[in-house]
Every structure is written in structure tokens, then in C-alpha cells.
XYZ file of C-alpha atoms in Angstrom:
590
model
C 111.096 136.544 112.925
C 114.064 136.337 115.821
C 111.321 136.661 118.298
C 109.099 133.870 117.023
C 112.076 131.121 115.885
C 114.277 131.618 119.363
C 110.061 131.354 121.033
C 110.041 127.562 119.928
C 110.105 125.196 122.385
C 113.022 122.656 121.447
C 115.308 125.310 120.088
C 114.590 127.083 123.283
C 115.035 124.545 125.592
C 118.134 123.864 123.571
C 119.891 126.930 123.940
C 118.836 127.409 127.639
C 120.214 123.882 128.664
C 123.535 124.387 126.805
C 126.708 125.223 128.680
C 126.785 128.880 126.900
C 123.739 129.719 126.580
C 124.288 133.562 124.821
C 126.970 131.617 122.676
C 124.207 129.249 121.479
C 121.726 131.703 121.032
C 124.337 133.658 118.792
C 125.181 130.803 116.360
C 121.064 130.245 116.272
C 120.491 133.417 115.206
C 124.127 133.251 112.836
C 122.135 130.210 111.472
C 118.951 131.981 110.819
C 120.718 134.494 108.992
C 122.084 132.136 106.491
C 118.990 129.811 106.031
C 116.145 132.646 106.058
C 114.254 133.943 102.689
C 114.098 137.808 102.234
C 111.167 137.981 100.327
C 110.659 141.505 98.192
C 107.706 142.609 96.611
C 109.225 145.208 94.695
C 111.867 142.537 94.009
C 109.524 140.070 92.734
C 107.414 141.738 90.790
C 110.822 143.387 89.101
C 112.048 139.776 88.229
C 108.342 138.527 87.224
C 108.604 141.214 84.600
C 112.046 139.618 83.583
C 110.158 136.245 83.296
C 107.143 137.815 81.090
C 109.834 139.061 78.813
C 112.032 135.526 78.484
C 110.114 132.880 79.241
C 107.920 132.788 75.643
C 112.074 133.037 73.952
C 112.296 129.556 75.734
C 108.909 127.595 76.173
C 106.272 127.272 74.256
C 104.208 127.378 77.789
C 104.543 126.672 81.247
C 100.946 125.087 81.931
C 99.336 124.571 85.465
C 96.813 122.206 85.996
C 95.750 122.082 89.496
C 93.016 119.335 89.151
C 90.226 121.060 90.729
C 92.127 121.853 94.242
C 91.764 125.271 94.432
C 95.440 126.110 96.403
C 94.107 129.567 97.084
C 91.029 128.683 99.043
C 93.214 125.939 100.535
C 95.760 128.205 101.816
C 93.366 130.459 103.539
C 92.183 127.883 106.656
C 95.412 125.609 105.971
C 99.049 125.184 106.128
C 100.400 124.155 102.729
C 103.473 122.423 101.623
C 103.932 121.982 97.881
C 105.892 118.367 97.351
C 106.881 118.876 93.994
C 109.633 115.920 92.718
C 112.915 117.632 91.179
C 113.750 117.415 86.802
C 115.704 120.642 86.608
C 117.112 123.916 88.225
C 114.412 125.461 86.076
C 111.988 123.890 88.507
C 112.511 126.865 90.848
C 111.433 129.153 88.237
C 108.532 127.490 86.387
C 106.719 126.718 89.791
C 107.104 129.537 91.644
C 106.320 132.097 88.249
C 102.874 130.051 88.285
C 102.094 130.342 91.627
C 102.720 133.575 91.744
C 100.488 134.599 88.760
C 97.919 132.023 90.205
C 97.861 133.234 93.671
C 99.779 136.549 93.962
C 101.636 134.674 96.802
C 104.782 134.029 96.825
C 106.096 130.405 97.639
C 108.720 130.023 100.342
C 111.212 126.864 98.941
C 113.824 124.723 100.284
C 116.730 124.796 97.759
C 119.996 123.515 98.563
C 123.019 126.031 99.884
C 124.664 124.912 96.649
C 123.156 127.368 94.700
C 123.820 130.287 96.927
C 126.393 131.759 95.344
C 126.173 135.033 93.444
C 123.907 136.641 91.773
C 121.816 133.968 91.328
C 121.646 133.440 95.225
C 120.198 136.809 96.260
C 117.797 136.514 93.409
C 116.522 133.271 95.064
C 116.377 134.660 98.570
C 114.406 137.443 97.729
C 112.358 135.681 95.536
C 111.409 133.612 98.653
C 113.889 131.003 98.537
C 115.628 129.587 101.941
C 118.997 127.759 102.345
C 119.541 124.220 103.346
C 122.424 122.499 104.051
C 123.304 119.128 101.943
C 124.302 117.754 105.575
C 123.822 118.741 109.076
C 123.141 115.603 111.296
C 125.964 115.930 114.484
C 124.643 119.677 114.260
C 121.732 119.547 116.096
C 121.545 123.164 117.090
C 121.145 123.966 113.181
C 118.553 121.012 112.514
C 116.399 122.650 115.580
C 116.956 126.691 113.867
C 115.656 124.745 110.431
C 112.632 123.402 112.403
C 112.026 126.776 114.094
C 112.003 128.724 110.685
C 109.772 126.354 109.741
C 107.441 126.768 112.646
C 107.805 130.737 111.550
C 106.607 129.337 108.382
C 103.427 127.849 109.461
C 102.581 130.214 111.983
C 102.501 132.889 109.334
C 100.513 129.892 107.259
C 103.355 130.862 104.459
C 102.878 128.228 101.400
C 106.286 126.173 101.467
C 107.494 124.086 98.874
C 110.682 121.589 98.946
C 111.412 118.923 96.429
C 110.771 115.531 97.975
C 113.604 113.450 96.308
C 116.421 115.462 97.752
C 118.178 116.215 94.482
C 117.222 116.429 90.860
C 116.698 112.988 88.972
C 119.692 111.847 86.569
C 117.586 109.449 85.402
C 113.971 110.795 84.967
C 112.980 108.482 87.174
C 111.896 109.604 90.240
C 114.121 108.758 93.119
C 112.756 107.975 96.244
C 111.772 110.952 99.112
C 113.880 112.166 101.749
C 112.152 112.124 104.715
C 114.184 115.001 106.682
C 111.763 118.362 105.689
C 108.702 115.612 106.042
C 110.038 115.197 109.797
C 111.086 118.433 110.477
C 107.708 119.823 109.597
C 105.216 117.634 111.375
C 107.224 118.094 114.762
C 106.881 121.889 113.840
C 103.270 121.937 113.086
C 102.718 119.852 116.339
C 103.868 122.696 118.405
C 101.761 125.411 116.840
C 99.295 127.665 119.675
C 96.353 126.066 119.805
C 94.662 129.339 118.064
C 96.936 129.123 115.416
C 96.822 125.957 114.431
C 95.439 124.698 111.006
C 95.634 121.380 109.201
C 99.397 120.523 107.563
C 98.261 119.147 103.880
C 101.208 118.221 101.578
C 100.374 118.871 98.331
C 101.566 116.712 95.560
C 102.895 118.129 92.427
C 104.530 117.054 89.101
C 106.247 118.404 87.252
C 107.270 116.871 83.497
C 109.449 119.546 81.229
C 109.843 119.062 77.421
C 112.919 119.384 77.217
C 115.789 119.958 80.367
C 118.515 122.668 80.036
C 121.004 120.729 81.503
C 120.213 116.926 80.286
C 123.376 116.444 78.439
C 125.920 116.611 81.591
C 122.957 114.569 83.192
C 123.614 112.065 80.916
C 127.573 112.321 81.077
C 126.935 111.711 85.242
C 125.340 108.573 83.766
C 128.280 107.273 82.266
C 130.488 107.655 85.590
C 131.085 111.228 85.445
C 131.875 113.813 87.760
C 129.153 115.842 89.079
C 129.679 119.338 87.758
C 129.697 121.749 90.926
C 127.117 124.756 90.378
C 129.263 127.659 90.023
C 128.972 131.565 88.954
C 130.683 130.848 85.393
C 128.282 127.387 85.081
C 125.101 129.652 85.625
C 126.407 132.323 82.889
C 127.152 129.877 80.150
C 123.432 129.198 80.688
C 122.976 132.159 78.312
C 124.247 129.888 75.165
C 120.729 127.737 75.884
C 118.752 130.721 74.397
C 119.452 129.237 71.101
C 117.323 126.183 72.019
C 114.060 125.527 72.086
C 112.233 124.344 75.280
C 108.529 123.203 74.319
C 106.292 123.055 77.217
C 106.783 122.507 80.759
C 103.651 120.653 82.551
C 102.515 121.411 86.370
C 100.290 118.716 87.865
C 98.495 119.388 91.141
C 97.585 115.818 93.328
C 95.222 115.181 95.936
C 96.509 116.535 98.866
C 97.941 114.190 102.293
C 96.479 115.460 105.390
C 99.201 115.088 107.700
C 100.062 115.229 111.816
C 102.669 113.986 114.347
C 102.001 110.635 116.024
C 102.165 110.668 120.056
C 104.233 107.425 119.785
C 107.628 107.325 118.182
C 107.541 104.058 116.180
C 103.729 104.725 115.210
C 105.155 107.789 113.856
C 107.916 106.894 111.803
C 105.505 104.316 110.226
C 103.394 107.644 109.298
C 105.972 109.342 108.222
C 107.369 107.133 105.753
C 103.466 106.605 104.786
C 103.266 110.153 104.105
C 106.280 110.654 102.212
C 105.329 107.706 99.871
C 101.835 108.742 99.402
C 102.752 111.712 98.010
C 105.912 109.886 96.081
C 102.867 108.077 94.079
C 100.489 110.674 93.503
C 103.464 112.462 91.633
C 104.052 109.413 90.027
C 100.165 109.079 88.554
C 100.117 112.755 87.655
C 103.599 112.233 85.725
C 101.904 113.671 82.565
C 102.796 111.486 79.095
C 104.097 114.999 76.979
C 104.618 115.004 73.107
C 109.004 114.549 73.523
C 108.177 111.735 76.412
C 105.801 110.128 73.552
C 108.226 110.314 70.936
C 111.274 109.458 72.913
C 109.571 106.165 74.138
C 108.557 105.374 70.485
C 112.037 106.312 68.481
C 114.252 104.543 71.635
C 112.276 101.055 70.832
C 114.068 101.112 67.455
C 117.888 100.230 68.096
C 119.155 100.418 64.462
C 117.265 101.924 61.344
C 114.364 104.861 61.470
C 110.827 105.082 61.371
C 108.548 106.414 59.030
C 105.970 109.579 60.025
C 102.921 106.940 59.487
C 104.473 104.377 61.686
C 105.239 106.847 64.706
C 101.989 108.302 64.366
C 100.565 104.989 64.211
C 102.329 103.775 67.370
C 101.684 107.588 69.313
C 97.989 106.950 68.861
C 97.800 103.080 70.159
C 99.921 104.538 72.991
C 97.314 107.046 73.643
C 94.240 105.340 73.445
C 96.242 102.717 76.209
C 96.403 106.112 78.499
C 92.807 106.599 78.015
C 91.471 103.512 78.722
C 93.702 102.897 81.771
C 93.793 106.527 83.307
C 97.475 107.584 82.310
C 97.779 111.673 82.265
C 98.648 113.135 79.200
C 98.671 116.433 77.633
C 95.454 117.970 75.971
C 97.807 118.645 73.256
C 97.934 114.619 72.416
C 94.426 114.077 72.129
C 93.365 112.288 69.333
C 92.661 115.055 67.227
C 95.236 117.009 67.900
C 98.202 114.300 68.290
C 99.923 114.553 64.821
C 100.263 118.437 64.597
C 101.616 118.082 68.285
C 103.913 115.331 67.540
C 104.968 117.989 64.949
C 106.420 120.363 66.814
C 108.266 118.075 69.289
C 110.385 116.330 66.096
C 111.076 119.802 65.197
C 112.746 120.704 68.793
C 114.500 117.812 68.854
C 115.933 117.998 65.275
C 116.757 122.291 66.255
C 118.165 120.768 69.269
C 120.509 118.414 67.156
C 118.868 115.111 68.970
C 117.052 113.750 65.517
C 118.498 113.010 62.185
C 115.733 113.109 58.968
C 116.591 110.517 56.702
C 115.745 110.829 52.849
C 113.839 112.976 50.752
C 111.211 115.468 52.498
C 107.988 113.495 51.038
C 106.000 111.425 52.722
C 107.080 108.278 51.215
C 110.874 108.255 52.028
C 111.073 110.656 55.225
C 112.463 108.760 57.722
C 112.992 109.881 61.599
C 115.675 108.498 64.226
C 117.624 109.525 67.284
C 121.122 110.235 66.662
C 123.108 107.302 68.761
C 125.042 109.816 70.853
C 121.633 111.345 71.675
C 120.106 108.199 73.337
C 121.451 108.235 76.401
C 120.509 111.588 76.884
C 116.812 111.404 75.601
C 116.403 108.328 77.764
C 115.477 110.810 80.448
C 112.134 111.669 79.026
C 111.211 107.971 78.321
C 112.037 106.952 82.162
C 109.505 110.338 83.300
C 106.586 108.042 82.092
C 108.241 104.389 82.187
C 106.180 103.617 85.442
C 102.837 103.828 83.464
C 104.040 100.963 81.181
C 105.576 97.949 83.552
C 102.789 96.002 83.698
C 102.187 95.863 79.577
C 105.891 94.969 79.390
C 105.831 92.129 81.619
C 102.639 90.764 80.356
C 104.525 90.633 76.449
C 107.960 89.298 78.677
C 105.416 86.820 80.114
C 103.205 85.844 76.745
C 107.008 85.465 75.080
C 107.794 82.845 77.564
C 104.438 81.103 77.173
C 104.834 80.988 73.900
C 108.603 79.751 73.981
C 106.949 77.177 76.459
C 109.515 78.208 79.470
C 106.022 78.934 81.159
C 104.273 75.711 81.600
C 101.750 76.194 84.328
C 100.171 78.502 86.490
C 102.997 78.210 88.911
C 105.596 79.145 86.847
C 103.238 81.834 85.908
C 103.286 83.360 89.109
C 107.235 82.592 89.722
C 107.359 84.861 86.738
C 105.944 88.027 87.596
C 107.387 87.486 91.024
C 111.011 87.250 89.626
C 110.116 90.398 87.533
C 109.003 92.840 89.944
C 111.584 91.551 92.428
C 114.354 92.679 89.584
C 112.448 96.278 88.741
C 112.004 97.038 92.149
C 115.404 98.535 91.969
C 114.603 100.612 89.533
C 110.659 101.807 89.892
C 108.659 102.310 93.405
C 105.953 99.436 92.344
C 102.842 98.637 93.064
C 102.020 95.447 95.516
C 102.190 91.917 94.192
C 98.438 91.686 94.683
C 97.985 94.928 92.908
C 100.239 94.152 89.945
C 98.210 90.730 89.466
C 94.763 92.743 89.946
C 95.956 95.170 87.140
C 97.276 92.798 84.929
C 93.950 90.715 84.668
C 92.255 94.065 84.138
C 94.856 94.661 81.044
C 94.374 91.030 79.682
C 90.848 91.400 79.648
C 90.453 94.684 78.145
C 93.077 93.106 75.351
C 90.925 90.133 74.283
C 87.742 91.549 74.923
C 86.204 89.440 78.008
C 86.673 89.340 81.761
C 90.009 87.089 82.937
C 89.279 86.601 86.508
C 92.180 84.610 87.501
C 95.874 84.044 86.762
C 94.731 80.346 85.796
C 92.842 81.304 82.665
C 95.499 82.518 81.014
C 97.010 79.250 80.749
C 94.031 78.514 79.043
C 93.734 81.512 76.293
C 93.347 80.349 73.116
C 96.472 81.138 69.856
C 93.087 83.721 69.057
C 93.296 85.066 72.610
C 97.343 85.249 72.564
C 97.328 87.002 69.341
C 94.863 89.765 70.685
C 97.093 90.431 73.557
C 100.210 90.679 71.349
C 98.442 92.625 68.994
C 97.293 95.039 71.738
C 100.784 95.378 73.703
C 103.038 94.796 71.503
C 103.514 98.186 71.251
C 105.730 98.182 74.907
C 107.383 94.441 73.596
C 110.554 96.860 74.308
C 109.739 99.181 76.437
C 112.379 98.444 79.453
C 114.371 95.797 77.102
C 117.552 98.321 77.807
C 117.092 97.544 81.976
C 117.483 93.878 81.374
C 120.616 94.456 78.913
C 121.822 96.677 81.313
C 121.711 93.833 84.126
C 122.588 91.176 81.522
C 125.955 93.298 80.689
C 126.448 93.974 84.478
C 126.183 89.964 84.951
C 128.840 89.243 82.628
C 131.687 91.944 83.875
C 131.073 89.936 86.868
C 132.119 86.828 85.164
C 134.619 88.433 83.632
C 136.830 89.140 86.598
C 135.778 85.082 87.624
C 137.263 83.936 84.251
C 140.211 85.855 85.243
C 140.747 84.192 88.626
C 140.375 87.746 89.772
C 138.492 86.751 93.797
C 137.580 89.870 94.929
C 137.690 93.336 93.287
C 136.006 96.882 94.100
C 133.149 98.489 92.789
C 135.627 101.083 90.982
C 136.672 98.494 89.233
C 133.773 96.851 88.256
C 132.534 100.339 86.761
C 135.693 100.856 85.315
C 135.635 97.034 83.010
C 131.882 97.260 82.568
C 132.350 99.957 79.495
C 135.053 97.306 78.194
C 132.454 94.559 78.855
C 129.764 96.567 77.369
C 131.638 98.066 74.045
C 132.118 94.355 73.218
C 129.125 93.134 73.598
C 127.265 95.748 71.644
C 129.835 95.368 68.639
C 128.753 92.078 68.267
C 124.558 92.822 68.146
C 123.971 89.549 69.351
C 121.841 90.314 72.712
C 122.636 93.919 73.549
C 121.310 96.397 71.053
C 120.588 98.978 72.691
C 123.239 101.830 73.481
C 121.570 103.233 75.961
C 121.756 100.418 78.217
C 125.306 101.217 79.225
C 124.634 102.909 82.208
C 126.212 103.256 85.540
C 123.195 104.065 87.728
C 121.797 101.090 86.688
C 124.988 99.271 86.355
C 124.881 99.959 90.596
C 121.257 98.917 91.055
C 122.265 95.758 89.562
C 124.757 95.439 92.360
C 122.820 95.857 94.741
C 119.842 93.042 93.237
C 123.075 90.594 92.484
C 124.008 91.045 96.251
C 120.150 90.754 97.660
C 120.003 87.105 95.480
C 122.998 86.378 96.535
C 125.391 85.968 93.581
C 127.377 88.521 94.987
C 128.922 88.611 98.355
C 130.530 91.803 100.517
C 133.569 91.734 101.858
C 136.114 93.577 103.748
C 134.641 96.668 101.553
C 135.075 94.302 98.210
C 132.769 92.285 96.237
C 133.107 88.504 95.061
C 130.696 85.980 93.769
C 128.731 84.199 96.211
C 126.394 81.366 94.417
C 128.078 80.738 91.272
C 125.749 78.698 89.876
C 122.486 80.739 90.558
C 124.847 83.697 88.821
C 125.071 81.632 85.348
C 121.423 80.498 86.040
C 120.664 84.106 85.536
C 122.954 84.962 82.781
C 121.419 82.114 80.817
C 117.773 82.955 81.359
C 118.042 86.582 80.626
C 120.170 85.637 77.669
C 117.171 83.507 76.527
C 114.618 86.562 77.461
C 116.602 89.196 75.544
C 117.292 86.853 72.101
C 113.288 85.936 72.166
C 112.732 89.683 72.729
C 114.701 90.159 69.443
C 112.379 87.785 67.272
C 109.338 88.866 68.740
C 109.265 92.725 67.275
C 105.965 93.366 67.336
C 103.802 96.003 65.154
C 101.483 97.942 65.997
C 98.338 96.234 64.128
């Protein structure tokens, strides 16, 4: 291993060209030492035994679909790089357990050097496992022993795996990809011997889990706490979690991204952010719909009051049979047939797991079913894993509101619409083009009223009959990502709070700090925000950052202040409007 990484041609040149070059070589190999895997058989195999034996305690099953892309006979003329995106430390385990019992190959990760600390470090390492520093950019002598491993890697045609968003989602959301590993491993793979060379295919790969171990300080980072640093005593109070119950975790193989270095360095960071977002929406489409994702989405549309078994079952099933029709992955376990027994089981985790409160008598008559309100912000992480699938049915019941409301008078104003919309959620989702959102929408409109809408124009022209079909077909996600727009409406007004105050500038501590005041009033009064989830600070910043790009807020000298006034209350007003419409319009499912 020595041998091949010090062989490589920039880390060589590197070392040779420094000042001290046996120094250099010395902190190369120093570096080697503490990024390197030291992958056991006997090791393994002892802690896939420990797995056999715990694994069925916690989850119901860890299933791996791999879509028909056989990674075996893949690995055996190519170099492949697993591109998984990140839900929990479990990740680690679930994958790699699969593979294993898949392949009988072990997969050589990237995890972060935060979690090697003992045991759990030396586990990792010789479980395959390598080390990565959070940050290393003025240390260019590590970033080049990184790339060499890597190049060790690939030569051996070892199957690698790193987690392309850089961290684990708070949200559920996925976050955007790093491109560092995506870099580091094309310029590797470009330097491979000609006889050794393969094609470098990134393989996509979600992964969607039932239930996360450590959701509920996920949710507290939400709310402006402090990250809790991964520690020994953190990883042993794990052990309390045997008492919970898990469900399913769901592996989704994608169509792998043949990939290669560009001669020319613009050309190639063009393909390398192509690459990295490819793969950043195949996860995306494989992002399964599971049984607590299902629910979740279904019990978080009801802000006060419960639901009755019939009516989530009712809702689950028109959810489904949207999936079908417009290719949305979901479990086997939440077909048709199976969907109520399923649905089943996930209420009963989440009332074991002290999320759900039954209401009433056990009969089918009074039973009813709701989240606990301190459990909403945490169970919004399963709702945002599929959220993506659903923006376009949203909008369209945002957009048929306004029509009806007659704030949308024309075609124009159609368009303006769905422009201002996705311009807002880009902050939030990675979305499709404006051309494809309009293409997919007319394909969701027509399915809805049963004939072919060719143009944005017809629908200005759909009869009450027409308007009522779509309604009656959507109206299922009327509130889908309501708690986004109360989030932004709530982040508009602590804005104008610090204006009514003759407060000029102020921080963004500051503004985090009087948005909970902001926020605990406005829910009290239930007159626009209902939902308590939508106190959030993540999304509290997004807005920020959309308020800045539309110019109601300005930067400066590291503070904030409001820029256009005027367009600010503009906004307030109309999403005011949007969000007390929203409230009339509850629509069944019919």
C-alpha cells in the first residue's frame, strides 16, 4: 500500500519538489496511517455474526433492491463508487451488512474522523472504513495522500462508498453534494496504468429508514441547538434504543453515472458538478415512499384534531395510486392489497415509540389517531424524505386556489405564478427546470380531468366540472408544504418586527433569537400559522437567504437590514392571503 500511494504521480512530484523531501514523505506516510482502512476478514465476519444476532431486535428488515444492476458483475470489469445520500450513523451499518451478504465484498467508505474515537473507531477501520478530515484545504500534502489512497483504491478495483451530501440530513431533505471525493476521484482514476484501467461508474443509492435512532436531537438542532459532538459515552447510551422499534430500512440501487476527467479545466468543473447532480437526482427518484413516510405526510396535514383509521386509509391509498400512475417508488409492502395491514404496523411503532396518541375507545367507530405536538417536529423528517415527489400537486392546488379566489386572471399571471413558486422552493428542494415543471404539470392536469391539456392556456379555460376534478384529485397534497410558507411568512414578520422597533440593522443571532418570540405569538393566535412544525431554524435561514436574493433584505458590515420595504409587505400580504385561503380550502379525499 506505501509502495503504490507514495508511486502516484502528484503526491510524488509533491514530496520530491518540497524543500524536505524525507520530512514530506514522513508526514505522507503519518497521513496514510491515520486515513487508511484495515480491513479483517476474521474481523468482519466476527462482527457480521454480531449483526445476524441484533439486527432482527431492531428492524423489521433491512431490504436491498438493486434494480436490476447486478453490482457484482459490475465490479468485476469496473471501478465502483457507491453514492449513497446520508439519514443516519446507522447508514454505515445497514449498507455495508448488505453488501457484504450480497457480494461477500467488503465496501471501503469515507466516514468522517469524527467518529474515530474508541471502540467504535477500530470497529469501523477494520470493517473497511477510512478517515477523512471535516477540513483540510491549506493542507495540500494531505488532500494529495487522500487522492493517492484513493488511486490504491481503484487500482485494486476496491468498491468505495462515501455519502455525497457531506453530512447526515437534519431535515430529511437531501442536502446538496459535496463535490471534494467526486474531484478527488476522477483526477485519481485519470492516472490509472493504462492496463489497469477500467471505467469509474458512480453508483447511486438511497437509502430511506423507518424510523432514525437519533431523530430527536436532530430535531432539537432544528430549533437552534447545539450540535451534539459524537463521543464514547454518546455511542454507549445508544444501548437505551434497544427498547425501540425500528421497522424497515430501504436500499435503492440507481442507474449508474459513467464518469472521467475532462482535459480542460473549466469543461471539467462543468462535468463535475454534472456528475455530482446526476447522481443527487437519481437518489432523489429512488427516495422510496415507506409506510412511517406515508403516515407522517398524512397525520402532519392535520394541525389540530385526529383522524379516523378509514380516513387515513382512505387518504394512504389515493396517495398510492398518485405514485403509481406517476412513477413514485414505494415499498411492496404498500401495495394496494397489502397497504392497511402495513399501515398497521407503522402506527404501532410510532405509538411504542411514544410519537402517536389513540384517541377514544378501541372500536372502529371512535378510534382516533394523531401525532403528539411535541412529536411533529421530529416526525417532519420522514415527510421531507419524500416531499420532492409532491411539489408539483401542491402548487397546482396553491395555483387552482388562486384561480378560484380570482388573484389569477390570465395566462400571464399564470405563469408569474409558478415562476414565483419554484423561485421560493428552490431554497428548499433541488427542482426540476421551469420547462420541466410546466411539462409535468400539464401531464398531472390531464391525468386529473381525464383529457389531454396541451398548454398552460387551457387551463384558463377549464370548466367549474374540470376545476372540481382537479381538486378532487389533489386535494389530497392542498397542505402538503403549507408549514414552508408559514415558516417564511413567520420569518417575514420578525423582520418587521425589529422595523416597527426602529431597530436598522441587527444580526442573524438575533433574528433567530426573536423569531421563537415572533413565532409563539403567532401560533397562539391560530389565525395563519397552524402548524407547529413550521418553527424551524433551517428554514428560518433559507428564508434569509430568498429575502436577501429579492431584495427585501440587504447585507451589511456583517448585519442585515431591510432593503425594499415595500416589496417586503407586498410579500407578507400575499402569503398572508395564500395561507388564510389554504385554511378554507381543506380538501377531502373524495
Amino acid at each position: 500500500m506505501q509502495k503504490t500511494v507514495l508511486s502516484y504521480p502528484k503526491l510524488k512530484e509533491r514530496i520530491e519538489s518540497s524543500s524536505d523531501p524525507i520530512k514530506s514523505k514522513e508526514k505522507a506516510l503519518k497521513n496514510l496511517e491515520e486515513m487508511r482502512a484495515d480491513f479483517s476478514k476474521t474481523y468482519f465476519k466476527t462482527v457480521e455474526k454480531m449483526f445476524d444476532a441484533a439486527l432482527p431486535r431492531l428492524y423489521d428488515g433491512i431490504n436491498f433492491n438493486d434494480n436490476g444492476h447486478n453490482l457484482g458483475e459490475l465490479m468485476k470489469k469496473n471501478s465502483l463508487v457507491l453514492v449513497p445520500n446520508h439519514q443516519s450513523h446507522a447508514d454505515y451499518v445497514a449498507i455495508n451488512y448488505k453488501f457484504y451478504k450480497e457480494y461477500e465484498r467488503p465496501l471501503f467508505v469515507a466516514g468522517g474522523d469524527n467518529l474515530n474515537i474508541f471502540p467504535i473507531g477500530k470497529i469501523f477501520r477494520k470493517s473497511g472504513c477510512f478517515f477523512i478530515r471535516r477540513s483540510f484545504q491549506n493542507d495540500v500534502l494531505y488532500k494529495l495522500t487522500m487522492e493517492a489512497y484513493l488511486y490504491y483504491l481503484l487500482l485494486n478495483r476496491e468498491p468505495i462508498e462515501f455519502f455525497f451530501e457531506g453530512g447526515r440530513t437534519r431535515t430529511g431533505k437531501l442536502r446538496p453534494p459535496k463535490y471534494g471525493l467526486y474531484q478527488m476521484l476522477l483526477e485519481a482514476h485519470s492516472h490509472l496504468p493504462e492496463d489497469k484501467h477500467s471505467d469509474l461508474l458512480f453508483v447511486p443509492v438511497s437509502i430511506a429508514h423507518e424510523y432514525v435512532p437519533e431523530q430527536k436531537s436532530l430535531a432539537k438542532e432544528l430549533q437552534g441547538g447545539e450540535k451534539v459532538k459524537e463521543s464514547t459515552g454518546q455511542l454507549f447510551s445508544l444501548v437505551k434504543l434497544i427498547s425501540y422499534q425500528f421497522g424497515n430500512v430501504h436500499i435503492n440501487v440507481g442507474n449508474p453515472v459513467k464518469a472521467s476527467k475532462l482535459e480542460n479545466d473549466e469543461d471539467n468543473k462543468k462535468n463535475l458538478r454534472d456528475i455530482a447532480f446526476k447522481c443527487f437526482r437519481r437518489v432523489g427518484d429512488e427516495m422510496v415512499v415507506t409506510p412511517t413516510s406515508l403516515l407522517v405526510l398524512i397525520l402532519l396535514d392535520e394541525t389540530t384534531g385526529a383522524l379516523k383509521w378509514t380516513d387515513i386509509t382512505a387518504k394512504a391509498k389515493a396517495i398510492i395510486q398518485y405514485c403509481m400512475k406517476f412513477d413514485i417508488p414505494f415499498t411492496d409492502t404498500l401495495s394496494l392489497a397489502k397497504l392497511e395491514g402495513t399501515l398497521g404496523r407503522a402506527v404501532d411503532i410510532l405509538i411504542g415509540n411514544g410519537k402517536i396518541e389513540v384517541i377514544g375507545r378501541h372500536d372502529n367507530s371512535t378510534v382516533f389517531y394523531s401525532i403528539k405536538k411535541m412529536a411533529r417536529r421530529e416526525l417532519l423528517f420522514f415527510k421531507n424524505t419524500i416531499l420532492h415527489h409532491f411539489i408539483i400537486p401542491w402548487t397546482i392546488n396553491l395555483a387552482w386556489i388562486n384561480l378560484f379566489s380570482g388573484k389569477i386572471q390570465n395566462v400571464d399571471d399564470l405563469k408569474k405564478f409558478f415562476v414565483e413558486q419554484r423561485d421560493q422552493l428552490k431554497h428548499e428542494f433541488y427542482l426540476p427546470t421551469l420547462k420541466e415543471y410546466f411539462v409535468q404539470t400539464l401531464r398531472i392536469l390531464s391525468d386529473a380531468i381525464g383529457r389531454d391539456i396541451t398548454s398552460l392556456e387551457e387551463c384558463m379555460n377549464l370548466s367549474h366540472k374540470d376545476l372540481y376534478a382537479v381538486a378532487s384529485n389533489l386535494g389530497i397534497f392542498s397542505r402538503a408544504l403549507s408549514y414552508i410558507n408559514e415558516s417564511y411568512f413567520v420569518a417575514a414578520m420578525t423582520i418587521k418586527s425589529f422595523d416597527k422597533e426602529g431597530i436598522t440593522l441587527f444580526e442573524q443571532d438575533d433574528f433567530i433569537h426573536r423569531l421563537q418570540i415572533v413565532f409563539d405569538t403567532e401560533f397562539k393566535h391560530q389565525r395563519v400559522i397552524r402548524f407547529f412544525e413550521s418553527h424551524n431554524v433551517e428554514l428560518a435561514k433559507n428564508a434569509i437567504k430568498y429575502f436577501i436574493q429579492k431584495g427585501f433584505l440587504v447585507k451589511e458590515d456583517g448585519a442585515l437590514r431591510i432593503g425594499n420595504e415595500k416589496a417586503l409587505n407586498l410579500y407578507i400580504e400575499k402569503l398572508e392571503d395564500e395561507l388564510m385561503e389554504q385554511l378554507k380550502f381543506n380538501l377531502k379525499v373524495i
